[in-house]
């Protein structure tokens, strides 16, 4: 099956270079995840035609929209796309209904037909009652739904969402995320959702593409990425401690000489990952089964859900999750010396 | 709680002397005091602008005012002034808004020079502007000559000439105001319109123009006010023919040579009409969000 979107996005701009390959199939939702400044928004703008490519190509549904080598550039108003912008950009002088009808009108629908289409989309978004409101009379969550209806009302082959939930407070975010999930599942075209929130990506997307500094560092489904992160950024996103070294048998030697004993058999460059919950802290050198123990200094303590997350410095930096009871018993405080221990069976090693 | 829920409490509240009702604390101003270093020049500036107007009022011949108001020529000049200033404003809006859009949205070489050229009528003495208009649109001018030969149209020393002279000096006010509004408007709304399939003309008509409407209104008001007071370019290019090209400022100038009092009356009329109209427009257009 040929993908709806086949693109290699290269945009160079004053020292920054974005170079990202993307293929999205019909009905597929792909999340573009990355830290601030990674080039996520530039990628969306290039796909929408608001920024021209320096190199590469954008092909949507077999039509070539941007290809500097072939001197092809289709302006945004002639691309079959829908965009939900980060702060929605609803036209402030138009009602919710007219905002949604704007796209169909531009695509040649008569005024009554466009209003009918808009009313249908607003009803699907559960916004039928608020159709006559101006954007400034809508809450953040309501504005988000109108923006989504507006983008979908032009029946786009490619739907682009730029941080669609970033402007919402935590509670609204939960409801809106669930709603958004339903709409994206119904959307027959390809969908690209840009976010820096791993939860949005995991809930909404079928596949994740993670970019850092303009380049794809990892892509795959949620299970693979959460199990086998390949960069520190991804490891932080999924909440794992991650190290890179050279594996020989059941040991992986890090660049600074620290040796981690692992359950898997490794040969060559390898990653080792383990969860902060797998790190046990002791006041005295523990005896017994744990195969990895090292002296560490408590660098910081933060709340993390019901537990406390302890940042450790020492021969290797690591995060450890402990219960408040355990922390009280250990009298943990910054600067304190402790012993950290991780069982080999709690680690996961995989080729780099 | 409504009154029906528990009427007794209300009664007892009234009857019992009880503790004194909470008196609203005096409203305390959070705003800090304006510094004297700013207040004094501000007061001087206000006096400087208002005193000449007060002078007009003091010297006005109030007893003979009714007769002077209906004197022949006064209403004609007033009507001509309002008509030409309004038409000149329409011309400025029709030509000036697109010009401002090009300056704000199209990146072209020499944009800075064009922007500087647009402000020239602001610094040029209006009389010089009138001479320049004569050289171009006069009967022997480059454009005027062609218009005269081809269509038999004469602009100089006609009512149309008054409109041209007023539009020439007033247009920069509109262009500058609208360009500022366009630069201040969030261009991403225009991008959003483009992603919805709107071409540049549709985007301009349905998104950009409504967004900058307050700026256009403010620019048009400034433009109208400038056109209404126009004197130098008008008298040079259009002359001073009562009923055809004699606007209020020209009538005031003419009256000044023979009768100071009628000049004062004419000035007061111009002042009253323009202040009334400006104040009305301001409330209706500019202050609405």
Coordinates of C-alpha atoms in Angstrom, one line a residue:
Chain A
X1 CA 0.0 0.0 0.0
X2 CA 1.5 3.4 -0.9
X3 CA 1.5 5.8 2.0
X4 CA -0.7 8.9 1.9
X5 CA 2.3 11.0 2.9
X6 CA 5.8 10.3 1.6
X7 CA 8.2 13.1 2.6
X8 CA 11.8 13.9 3.2
X9 CA 11.8 17.3 4.9
X10 CA 15.0 19.2 4.6
X11 CA 14.9 22.8 5.8
X12 CA 18.0 24.8 6.5
X13 CA 17.8 28.0 8.4
X14 CA 20.7 29.9 9.9
X15 CA 22.7 27.1 11.2
X16 CA 19.8 24.8 12.0
X17 CA 19.1 21.9 9.7
X18 CA 16.0 19.8 9.7
X19 CA 16.3 16.5 7.9
X20 CA 13.4 14.1 8.6
X21 CA 11.9 11.4 6.6
X22 CA 8.2 10.7 7.1
X23 CA 5.8 8.1 5.7
X24 CA 2.2 7.9 6.9
X25 CA -0.4 5.5 5.6
X26 CA -4.2 6.0 5.3
X27 CA -5.9 6.1 8.6
X28 CA -2.5 6.0 10.4
X29 CA -1.7 8.5 13.2
X30 CA 2.0 9.3 13.7
X31 CA 3.3 11.4 16.5
X32 CA 6.4 13.6 16.0
X33 CA 7.9 13.8 19.4
X34 CA 10.9 15.9 20.4
X35 CA 12.3 18.5 22.8
X36 CA 11.8 22.2 22.2
X37 CA 13.8 23.5 19.3
X38 CA 14.1 20.0 17.7
X39 CA 12.3 21.2 14.6
X40 CA 8.8 19.8 15.1
X41 CA 7.0 23.0 14.2
X42 CA 9.2 23.6 11.2
X43 CA 8.3 20.1 10.0
X44 CA 4.6 20.9 10.3
X45 CA 5.0 24.3 8.5
X46 CA 6.9 22.7 5.7
X47 CA 4.2 20.0 5.2
X48 CA 1.5 22.8 5.2
X49 CA 3.5 24.8 2.7
X50 CA 4.1 27.8 5.0
X51 CA 7.9 27.1 4.7
X52 CA 9.6 25.9 1.5
X53 CA 11.9 22.9 1.6
X54 CA 15.6 23.4 1.0
X55 CA 15.9 19.8 -0.3
X56 CA 13.9 16.6 -0.2
X57 CA 10.3 16.2 -1.3
X58 CA 6.7 16.1 -0.1
X59 CA 4.3 13.8 -1.9
X60 CA 0.7 13.6 -0.6
X61 CA -1.7 11.1 -2.3
X62 CA 0.6 10.7 -5.3
X63 CA 0.8 14.5 -5.9
X64 CA 4.1 16.3 -5.5
X65 CA 3.7 19.4 -3.4
X66 CA 7.3 20.5 -2.8
X67 CA 10.4 19.4 -4.6
X68 CA 13.2 22.0 -4.8
X69 CA 15.1 19.9 -7.4
X70 CA 12.1 19.7 -9.7
X71 CA 11.3 23.4 -8.9
X72 CA 7.8 22.3 -7.7
X73 CA 6.0 24.2 -5.0
X74 CA 2.3 24.1 -4.4
X75 CA 1.1 26.9 -2.1
X76 CA -0.7 26.1 1.1
X77 CA -4.1 27.0 -0.2
X78 CA -3.9 24.4 -2.9
X79 CA -2.8 21.5 -0.6
X80 CA -5.4 19.0 0.7
X81 CA -4.4 19.6 4.3
X82 CA -5.9 20.6 7.6
X83 CA -3.9 22.2 10.4
X84 CA -4.8 22.6 14.0
X85 CA -2.4 25.2 15.3
X86 CA -0.9 25.3 18.8
X87 CA -3.1 28.2 19.9
X88 CA -5.8 27.3 17.4
X89 CA -5.9 30.7 15.6
X90 CA -9.6 30.8 15.4
X91 CA -10.6 33.9 13.5
X92 CA -11.7 36.3 16.3
X93 CA -14.3 38.2 14.2
X94 CA -16.1 35.0 13.0
X95 CA -18.5 32.8 15.0
X96 CA -17.6 29.2 15.7
X97 CA -19.9 28.2 12.8
X98 CA -18.3 30.7 10.4
X99 CA -14.8 29.6 11.4
X100 CA -15.6 26.0 10.5
X101 CA -17.5 27.0 7.4
X102 CA -14.5 29.1 6.2
X103 CA -12.7 26.1 4.7
X104 CA -15.7 24.7 2.8
X105 CA -16.4 28.2 1.5
X106 CA -12.9 28.5 0.1
X107 CA -13.2 25.1 -1.5
X108 CA -16.2 26.4 -3.5
X109 CA -19.2 25.4 -1.4
X110 CA -22.2 27.8 -1.4
X111 CA -22.9 29.6 1.8
X112 CA -25.8 27.4 2.9
X113 CA -23.9 24.2 2.0
X114 CA -20.8 25.4 3.9
X115 CA -22.9 26.2 6.9
X116 CA -24.5 22.8 6.8
X117 CA -21.1 21.1 6.6
X118 CA -19.9 23.3 9.5
X119 CA -22.9 22.5 11.6
X120 CA -22.4 18.8 11.1
X121 CA -18.8 19.0 12.1
X122 CA -19.6 21.1 15.2
X123 CA -22.3 18.6 16.2
X124 CA -19.7 15.8 15.9
X125 CA -17.4 17.7 18.2
X126 CA -20.3 18.2 20.6
X127 CA -20.3 22.0 20.0
X128 CA -23.7 22.4 18.3
X129 CA -25.0 24.6 21.1
X130 CA -22.0 27.0 20.9
X131 CA -22.1 27.5 17.1
X132 CA -23.1 31.2 17.4
X133 CA -20.3 32.1 19.8
X134 CA -17.3 34.1 19.0
X135 CA -13.9 32.5 19.8
X136 CA -13.3 34.8 22.8
X137 CA -16.5 33.4 24.4
X138 CA -15.1 29.8 24.2
X139 CA -13.0 28.0 26.8
X140 CA -9.7 26.5 25.8
X141 CA -11.1 23.0 25.4
X142 CA -14.1 24.4 23.4
X143 CA -11.8 26.4 21.1
X144 CA -9.6 23.3 20.6
X145 CA -12.7 21.3 19.4
X146 CA -13.8 24.1 17.0
X147 CA -10.2 24.3 15.7
X148 CA -10.3 20.5 15.1
X149 CA -13.7 20.7 13.4
X150 CA -12.4 23.6 11.2
X151 CA -9.4 21.5 10.1
X152 CA -11.5 18.4 9.4
X153 CA -14.3 20.2 7.6
X154 CA -12.1 20.5 4.4
X155 CA -11.8 16.7 4.4
X156 CA -8.0 16.8 4.3
X157 CA -5.9 13.9 3.0
X158 CA -3.3 15.0 5.6
X159 CA -4.2 16.3 9.0
X160 CA -1.5 18.2 10.9
X161 CA -1.8 18.9 14.6
X162 CA 0.8 21.2 16.3
X163 CA 0.8 20.6 20.0
X164 CA -3.0 20.4 20.0
X165 CA -3.3 20.0 23.8
X166 CA -0.4 22.2 25.0
X167 CA -2.6 25.2 25.7
X168 CA -5.0 23.3 28.0
X169 CA -5.0 22.8 31.7
X170 CA -4.5 19.3 33.1
X171 CA -8.2 18.5 33.6
X172 CA -9.5 19.8 30.3
X173 CA -6.5 18.0 28.7
X174 CA -7.7 14.6 29.8
X175 CA -11.2 15.0 28.4
X176 CA -10.0 16.7 25.2
X177 CA -7.3 14.0 24.6
X178 CA -10.0 11.3 24.8
X179 CA -12.2 13.2 22.4
X180 CA -9.3 13.8 20.0
X181 CA -8.5 10.1 20.1
X182 CA -12.0 9.3 18.9
X183 CA -11.8 11.9 16.0
X184 CA -8.4 10.7 14.9
X185 CA -9.5 7.1 14.8
X186 CA -12.4 8.2 12.5
X187 CA -10.2 10.2 10.2
X188 CA -9.6 8.3 7.0
X189 CA -6.6 10.3 5.9
X190 CA -3.1 10.4 7.3
X191 CA -2.5 12.3 10.6
X192 CA 0.7 13.8 12.0
X193 CA 0.5 15.0 15.6
X194 CA 3.4 17.1 16.9
X195 CA 3.9 17.0 20.7
X196 CA 6.5 17.2 23.4
X197 CA 4.3 15.2 25.8
X198 CA 5.0 11.5 25.7
X199 CA 1.5 10.7 27.1
X200 CA -0.2 12.5 24.1
X201 CA 1.9 10.5 21.8
X202 CA 1.3 7.2 23.5
X203 CA -2.4 7.6 23.7
X204 CA -3.1 9.2 20.3
X205 CA -0.6 7.7 17.9
X206 CA 0.0 4.3 16.2
X207 CA 3.6 5.1 15.7
X208 CA 6.1 7.5 17.1
X209 CA 8.9 9.4 15.4
X210 CA 11.3 11.0 17.8
X211 CA 13.5 13.9 16.6
X212 CA 16.3 15.7 18.3
X213 CA 18.2 18.6 16.8
X214 CA 16.5 18.2 13.4
X215 CA 17.1 14.5 13.0
X216 CA 15.1 11.3 13.7
X217 CA 16.8 9.5 16.6
X218 CA 14.3 6.7 17.0
X219 CA 11.0 5.5 15.5
X220 CA 8.6 2.7 16.0
X221 CA 5.5 1.7 18.0
X222 CA 5.0 2.7 21.6
X223 CA 6.0 -0.7 23.0
X224 CA 9.4 -0.8 21.3
X225 CA 10.2 2.7 22.2
X226 CA 9.3 2.4 25.8
X227 CA 11.2 -0.8 26.1
X228 CA 14.3 0.1 24.2
X229 CA 15.1 3.8 24.3
X230 CA 18.1 4.8 22.3
X231 CA 18.9 8.3 23.5
X232 CA 18.9 10.1 26.9
X233 CA 16.0 12.2 25.8
X234 CA 13.8 9.2 24.9
X235 CA 14.9 7.4 28.1
X236 CA 13.8 10.4 30.1
X237 CA 10.5 10.5 28.2
X238 CA 9.8 6.9 29.1
X239 CA 11.3 7.1 32.5
X240 CA 14.3 4.8 32.3
X241 CA 17.9 4.9 33.3
X242 CA 19.9 4.4 30.1
X243 CA 23.7 3.7 29.5
X244 CA 25.7 2.9 26.5
X245 CA 28.8 0.7 26.5
X246 CA 30.5 -2.3 25.1
X247 CA 29.1 -5.7 25.9
X248 CA 31.1 -8.9 26.5
X249 CA 29.1 -11.9 27.7
X250 CA 27.0 -10.8 30.7
X251 CA 28.7 -7.5 31.3
X252 CA 28.6 -4.1 29.6
X253 CA 31.5 -1.8 30.2
X254 CA 30.7 1.9 30.0
X255 CA 33.1 4.5 28.5
X256 CA 34.4 5.5 31.9
X257 CA 35.1 1.9 32.9
X258 CA 32.0 1.2 35.1
X259 CA 30.8 -2.3 34.6
X260 CA 27.2 -3.3 34.6
X261 CA 26.2 -7.0 34.9
X262 CA 23.2 -7.9 32.8
X263 CA 21.0 -10.9 32.3
X264 CA 21.2 -10.8 28.5
X265 CA 24.3 -11.9 26.6
X266 CA 25.8 -9.0 24.7
X267 CA 28.6 -8.7 22.2
X268 CA 29.6 -5.3 20.9
X269 CA 28.1 -1.9 21.4
X270 CA 25.1 -2.1 23.6
X271 CA 22.5 -0.1 25.6
X272 CA 21.6 -1.0 29.1
X273 CA 18.3 0.2 30.5
X274 CA 16.6 -0.2 33.9
X275 CA 13.7 1.4 35.6
X276 CA 14.2 3.7 38.6
X277 CA 12.0 1.4 40.6
X278 CA 14.6 -1.4 40.1
X279 CA 17.2 0.7 42.0
X280 CA 17.4 -0.2 45.7
X281 CA 19.0 2.1 48.2
X282 CA 20.9 1.0 51.3
X283 CA 22.8 2.7 54.0
X284 CA 25.4 -0.1 54.2
X285 CA 26.9 -2.2 51.5
X286 CA 24.2 -4.8 50.8
X287 CA 25.2 -8.4 50.9
X288 CA 23.5 -11.1 48.8
X289 CA 22.2 -11.5 45.3
X290 CA 22.2 -8.0 43.7
X291 CA 25.0 -8.1 41.1
X292 CA 25.4 -4.3 40.6
X293 CA 26.2 -2.2 43.6
X294 CA 27.9 1.2 43.7
X295 CA 28.4 4.0 46.2
X296 CA 26.3 7.1 45.2
X297 CA 25.5 10.5 46.6
X298 CA 22.0 11.8 46.8
X299 CA 21.8 14.8 44.5
X300 CA 18.2 15.6 44.7
X301 CA 14.8 14.3 45.8
X302 CA 11.5 15.0 44.0
X303 CA 7.9 13.8 44.3
X304 CA 7.1 11.3 41.6
X305 CA 3.5 10.1 41.7
X306 CA 3.1 8.3 45.1
X307 CA 6.8 7.8 45.4
X308 CA 9.9 9.9 45.7
X309 CA 12.4 10.0 42.8
X310 CA 16.0 10.2 44.1
X311 CA 18.6 11.6 41.7
X312 CA 22.0 9.9 42.4
X313 CA 25.4 11.0 41.3
X314 CA 28.5 8.9 41.6
X315 CA 30.3 6.6 39.1
X316 CA 27.1 6.6 37.1
X317 CA 24.2 9.0 37.3
X318 CA 20.9 7.3 38.0
X319 CA 17.4 7.9 39.2
X320 CA 15.9 5.7 41.9
X321 CA 12.3 5.5 43.0
X322 CA 11.7 4.8 46.7
X323 CA 8.5 4.8 48.8
X324 CA 8.1 7.7 51.3
X325 CA 8.3 5.1 54.1
X326 CA 11.7 3.8 52.8
X327 CA 13.0 7.4 52.4
X328 CA 12.0 8.2 55.9
X329 CA 13.7 5.0 57.2
X330 CA 16.9 5.9 55.2
X331 CA 16.6 9.5 56.3
X332 CA 17.4 10.5 52.8
X333 CA 18.6 14.0 52.2
X334 CA 20.7 15.7 49.5
X335 CA 24.5 15.1 49.9
X336 CA 24.0 11.8 51.8
X337 CA 26.1 8.8 50.8
X338 CA 24.2 5.6 50.0
X339 CA 24.7 2.3 48.3
X340 CA 22.7 1.7 45.1
X341 CA 21.9 -1.8 44.0
X342 CA 20.3 -3.2 40.8
X343 CA 19.7 -6.9 40.1
X344 CA 21.0 -8.1 36.8
X345 CA 17.6 -9.6 36.0
X346 CA 16.0 -6.1 36.3
X347 CA 18.2 -4.7 33.5
X348 CA 17.5 -4.9 29.8
X349 CA 20.4 -4.9 27.4
X350 CA 20.1 -4.5 23.6
X351 CA 22.4 -3.8 20.7
X352 CA 23.2 -0.1 20.1
Chain B
X1 CA -30.7 31.9 49.4
X2 CA -34.0 33.6 48.4
X3 CA -36.1 35.7 50.7
X4 CA -38.7 32.9 51.1
X5 CA -36.3 30.5 52.7
X6 CA -35.9 32.1 56.0
X7 CA -37.6 35.5 56.5
X8 CA -36.9 35.5 60.2
X9 CA -33.2 36.0 59.8
X10 CA -33.8 39.1 57.7
X11 CA -36.1 40.5 60.4
X12 CA -33.7 39.8 63.2
X13 CA -30.9 41.4 61.2
X14 CA -32.9 44.6 61.0
X15 CA -34.2 44.7 64.6
X16 CA -31.1 43.6 66.5
X17 CA -28.6 46.4 67.0
X18 CA -25.8 43.9 66.8
X19 CA -22.4 44.6 65.6
X20 CA -22.1 47.6 63.2
X21 CA -22.7 46.7 59.6
X22 CA -19.4 46.2 57.8
X23 CA -18.6 49.5 56.2
X24 CA -17.0 49.2 52.9
X25 CA -13.4 50.2 53.4
X26 CA -12.5 53.4 51.6
X27 CA -11.4 52.7 48.1
X28 CA -7.7 52.8 48.0
X29 CA -6.0 53.6 44.8
X30 CA -3.3 51.2 43.8
X31 CA -2.1 53.4 41.0
X32 CA 1.0 55.4 41.9
X33 CA 1.1 59.2 41.8
X34 CA 2.1 60.7 38.5
X35 CA 5.5 62.4 38.7
X36 CA 5.5 66.2 38.6
X37 CA 8.2 66.1 35.9
X38 CA 5.6 64.7 33.6
X39 CA 2.5 66.5 34.9
X40 CA 3.9 70.0 34.3
X41 CA 4.8 69.6 30.7
X42 CA 1.6 67.7 30.1
X43 CA -0.4 70.6 31.5
X44 CA 1.6 73.1 29.4
X45 CA 1.1 71.0 26.3
X46 CA -2.7 70.9 26.9
X47 CA -2.9 74.7 27.5
X48 CA -0.9 75.3 24.3
X49 CA -3.3 73.3 22.3
X50 CA -6.5 74.6 23.9
X51 CA -5.8 78.3 24.5
X52 CA -6.0 79.3 20.8
X53 CA -9.4 77.6 20.6
X54 CA -10.5 79.5 23.7
X55 CA -9.3 82.7 22.0
X56 CA -11.6 82.0 19.1
X57 CA -14.6 81.6 21.5
X58 CA -13.8 84.7 23.5
X59 CA -13.5 86.9 20.4
X60 CA -16.6 85.4 18.6
X61 CA -19.3 88.0 17.8
X62 CA -22.0 86.1 19.6
X63 CA -24.7 88.8 19.1
X64 CA -24.6 88.8 15.3
X65 CA -23.9 85.0 15.1
X66 CA -27.3 83.9 13.8
X67 CA -27.3 86.4 10.9
X68 CA -23.7 85.5 10.0
X69 CA -24.5 81.8 10.0
X70 CA -27.0 82.1 7.2
X71 CA -24.9 84.6 5.3
X72 CA -24.6 83.6 1.6
X73 CA -21.6 81.4 1.0
X74 CA -21.1 80.1 4.5
X75 CA -23.3 77.0 4.1
X76 CA -22.1 76.5 0.5
X77 CA -18.5 76.4 1.6
X78 CA -19.3 74.1 4.6
X79 CA -21.2 71.7 2.3
X80 CA -18.3 71.7 -0.2
X81 CA -15.8 71.1 2.5
X82 CA -17.6 68.1 4.0
X83 CA -18.3 66.7 0.5
X84 CA -14.8 66.9 -0.8
X85 CA -13.2 65.7 2.5
X86 CA -15.4 62.7 2.5
X87 CA -14.8 61.8 -1.2
X88 CA -11.0 62.4 -0.7
X89 CA -11.2 60.0 2.3
X90 CA -12.9 57.3 0.2
X91 CA -10.2 57.7 -2.5
X92 CA -7.5 57.4 0.2
X93 CA -9.1 54.3 1.6
X94 CA -9.6 52.6 -1.8
X95 CA -6.0 53.3 -2.9
X96 CA -4.2 53.6 0.5
X97 CA -5.3 50.3 2.1
X98 CA -3.9 48.2 -0.7
X99 CA -0.7 50.3 -0.7
X100 CA -0.4 49.7 3.0
X101 CA -0.9 46.0 2.5
X102 CA 1.8 45.8 -0.1
X103 CA 4.2 47.7 2.2
X104 CA 3.4 45.5 5.1
X105 CA 3.1 42.1 3.4
X106 CA 5.1 42.0 0.2
X107 CA 8.9 41.8 0.4
X108 CA 10.3 43.8 -2.5
X109 CA 13.5 45.7 -3.2
X110 CA 13.2 49.4 -2.5
X111 CA 10.5 49.0 0.1
X112 CA 12.2 51.4 2.4
X113 CA 12.5 54.0 -0.3
X114 CA 8.8 53.6 -1.2
X115 CA 7.9 54.0 2.5
X116 CA 10.0 57.2 2.7
X117 CA 8.4 58.6 -0.5
X118 CA 4.9 58.1 1.0
X119 CA 5.7 60.3 3.9
X120 CA 6.9 63.1 1.6
X121 CA 3.5 64.9 1.5
X122 CA 3.7 65.1 5.3
X123 CA 6.8 67.2 5.2
X124 CA 6.2 69.0 2.0
X125 CA 4.7 72.5 2.4
X126 CA 1.1 72.0 1.0
X127 CA 1.6 75.0 -1.4
X128 CA 4.6 73.2 -2.9
X129 CA 2.4 70.1 -3.2
X130 CA -0.2 72.2 -5.0
X131 CA 2.4 73.4 -7.5
X132 CA 3.6 69.8 -8.0
X133 CA 0.0 68.7 -8.6
X134 CA -0.4 71.6 -11.2
X135 CA 2.7 70.4 -13.0
X136 CA 1.3 66.8 -13.3
X137 CA -2.5 67.2 -13.3
X138 CA -2.7 70.8 -14.7
X139 CA -4.1 71.4 -18.2
X140 CA -0.5 71.4 -19.5
X141 CA 0.8 68.8 -17.1
X142 CA 2.0 65.3 -18.0
X143 CA -1.2 63.5 -17.0
X144 CA -3.5 66.5 -17.0
X145 CA -2.6 67.3 -20.6
X146 CA -3.3 63.8 -21.8
X147 CA -6.6 63.7 -19.9
X148 CA -7.6 67.0 -21.5
X149 CA -6.7 66.0 -25.0
X150 CA -8.1 62.5 -24.9
X151 CA -11.2 62.9 -22.7
X152 CA -11.6 66.6 -22.4
X153 CA -11.3 66.3 -18.7
X154 CA -9.9 69.2 -16.7
X155 CA -8.9 68.7 -13.0
X156 CA -7.2 71.9 -12.0
X157 CA -9.4 74.6 -10.6
X158 CA -12.4 72.2 -10.3
X159 CA -14.2 70.5 -7.4
X160 CA -12.4 67.3 -8.5
X161 CA -9.2 69.2 -8.2
X162 CA -10.1 70.0 -4.5
X163 CA -10.5 66.3 -3.9
X164 CA -7.2 65.5 -5.5
X165 CA -5.4 68.2 -3.5
X166 CA -7.0 66.9 -0.2
X167 CA -6.3 63.3 -1.0
X168 CA -2.7 64.1 -1.8
X169 CA -1.9 65.6 1.6
X170 CA -4.2 63.2 3.6
X171 CA -3.3 59.8 2.2
X172 CA 0.0 59.4 4.1
X173 CA -2.0 59.5 7.4
X174 CA -4.1 56.6 6.2
X175 CA -1.3 54.6 4.8
X176 CA 0.8 54.9 7.9
X177 CA -2.0 54.1 10.3
X178 CA -3.1 51.0 8.2
X179 CA 0.4 49.8 7.7
X180 CA 1.0 50.0 11.4
X181 CA -2.2 48.0 12.1
X182 CA -1.2 45.4 9.5
X183 CA 2.2 45.0 11.1
X184 CA 0.6 44.6 14.5
X185 CA -1.9 42.0 13.2
X186 CA -0.9 38.4 13.8
X187 CA 0.1 37.1 10.4
X188 CA -0.5 33.5 11.6
X189 CA -4.2 34.1 11.1
X190 CA -3.5 34.6 7.4
X191 CA -1.5 31.4 7.4
X192 CA -4.4 29.6 9.0
X193 CA -6.7 30.9 6.3
X194 CA -4.2 29.7 3.6
X195 CA -4.2 26.2 5.1
X196 CA -8.0 26.2 4.8
X197 CA -7.8 26.9 1.1
X198 CA -8.0 30.7 1.0
X199 CA -6.0 32.5 -1.7
X200 CA -4.4 35.8 -0.9
X201 CA -7.3 37.9 -2.1
X202 CA -9.9 35.9 -0.1
X203 CA -7.5 36.0 2.9
X204 CA -7.2 39.7 2.6
X205 CA -11.0 40.2 2.3
X206 CA -12.2 37.8 4.9
X207 CA -9.4 37.7 7.5
X208 CA -6.9 40.5 7.2
X209 CA -9.3 43.4 6.6
X210 CA -11.7 42.5 9.4
X211 CA -8.7 42.1 11.8
X212 CA -7.3 45.6 10.9
X213 CA -10.7 47.3 10.6
X214 CA -10.1 49.4 13.7
X215 CA -6.8 50.6 12.3
X216 CA -8.5 51.4 8.9
X217 CA -11.2 53.4 10.7
X218 CA -8.7 55.3 12.8
X219 CA -6.6 56.1 9.7
X220 CA -9.8 57.2 7.8
X221 CA -10.7 59.5 10.6
X222 CA -7.3 61.1 10.7
X223 CA -7.3 61.3 6.9
X224 CA -10.7 63.0 6.9
X225 CA -9.7 65.5 9.5
X226 CA -6.6 66.4 7.6
X227 CA -8.5 66.7 4.3
X228 CA -11.1 69.0 6.0
X229 CA -8.5 71.4 7.1
X230 CA -6.5 71.4 3.8
X231 CA -5.6 74.8 2.6
X232 CA -2.3 75.3 0.7
X233 CA -2.5 72.6 -1.9
X234 CA -6.2 73.3 -2.5
X235 CA -5.8 77.0 -3.2
X236 CA -2.7 76.4 -5.4
X237 CA -4.1 73.6 -7.4
X238 CA -7.9 74.2 -7.3
X239 CA -8.1 78.0 -6.8
X240 CA -10.7 79.8 -4.7
X241 CA -14.0 79.8 -6.6
X242 CA -17.0 80.1 -4.3
X243 CA -19.4 77.1 -4.8
X244 CA -16.8 75.1 -6.8
X245 CA -13.5 75.1 -5.0
X246 CA -13.9 77.4 -2.1
X247 CA -13.8 75.2 1.0
X248 CA -14.1 76.4 4.6
X249 CA -10.4 77.0 5.2
X250 CA -10.3 79.1 2.0
X251 CA -13.4 81.0 3.0
X252 CA -11.8 81.8 6.4
X253 CA -8.6 83.0 4.6
X254 CA -10.7 85.3 2.3
X255 CA -12.8 86.6 5.1
X256 CA -9.7 87.4 7.1
X257 CA -8.7 90.0 4.6
X258 CA -11.9 92.0 4.9
X259 CA -13.7 91.1 8.1
X260 CA -12.0 89.4 11.1
X261 CA -15.3 88.6 12.8
X262 CA -16.7 86.6 10.0
X263 CA -13.4 84.7 9.8
X264 CA -13.9 83.8 13.4
X265 CA -17.4 82.7 12.8
X266 CA -16.4 80.5 9.9
X267 CA -13.6 79.0 12.0
X268 CA -16.0 78.3 14.8
X269 CA -18.4 76.5 12.4
X270 CA -15.6 74.4 11.0
X271 CA -14.4 73.6 14.5
X272 CA -17.8 72.7 15.8
X273 CA -18.7 70.5 12.9
X274 CA -15.4 68.6 12.8
X275 CA -15.2 68.1 16.6
X276 CA -18.7 66.8 16.6
X277 CA -18.1 64.4 13.8
X278 CA -14.7 63.2 15.1
X279 CA -16.1 62.6 18.6
X280 CA -19.0 60.6 17.2
X281 CA -16.8 58.5 15.0
X282 CA -14.3 57.9 17.8
X283 CA -17.0 56.5 20.1
X284 CA -18.5 54.4 17.4
X285 CA -15.4 52.9 15.7
X286 CA -12.3 53.3 17.6
X287 CA -13.2 52.5 21.1
X288 CA -15.1 49.4 20.3
X289 CA -12.9 46.3 20.7

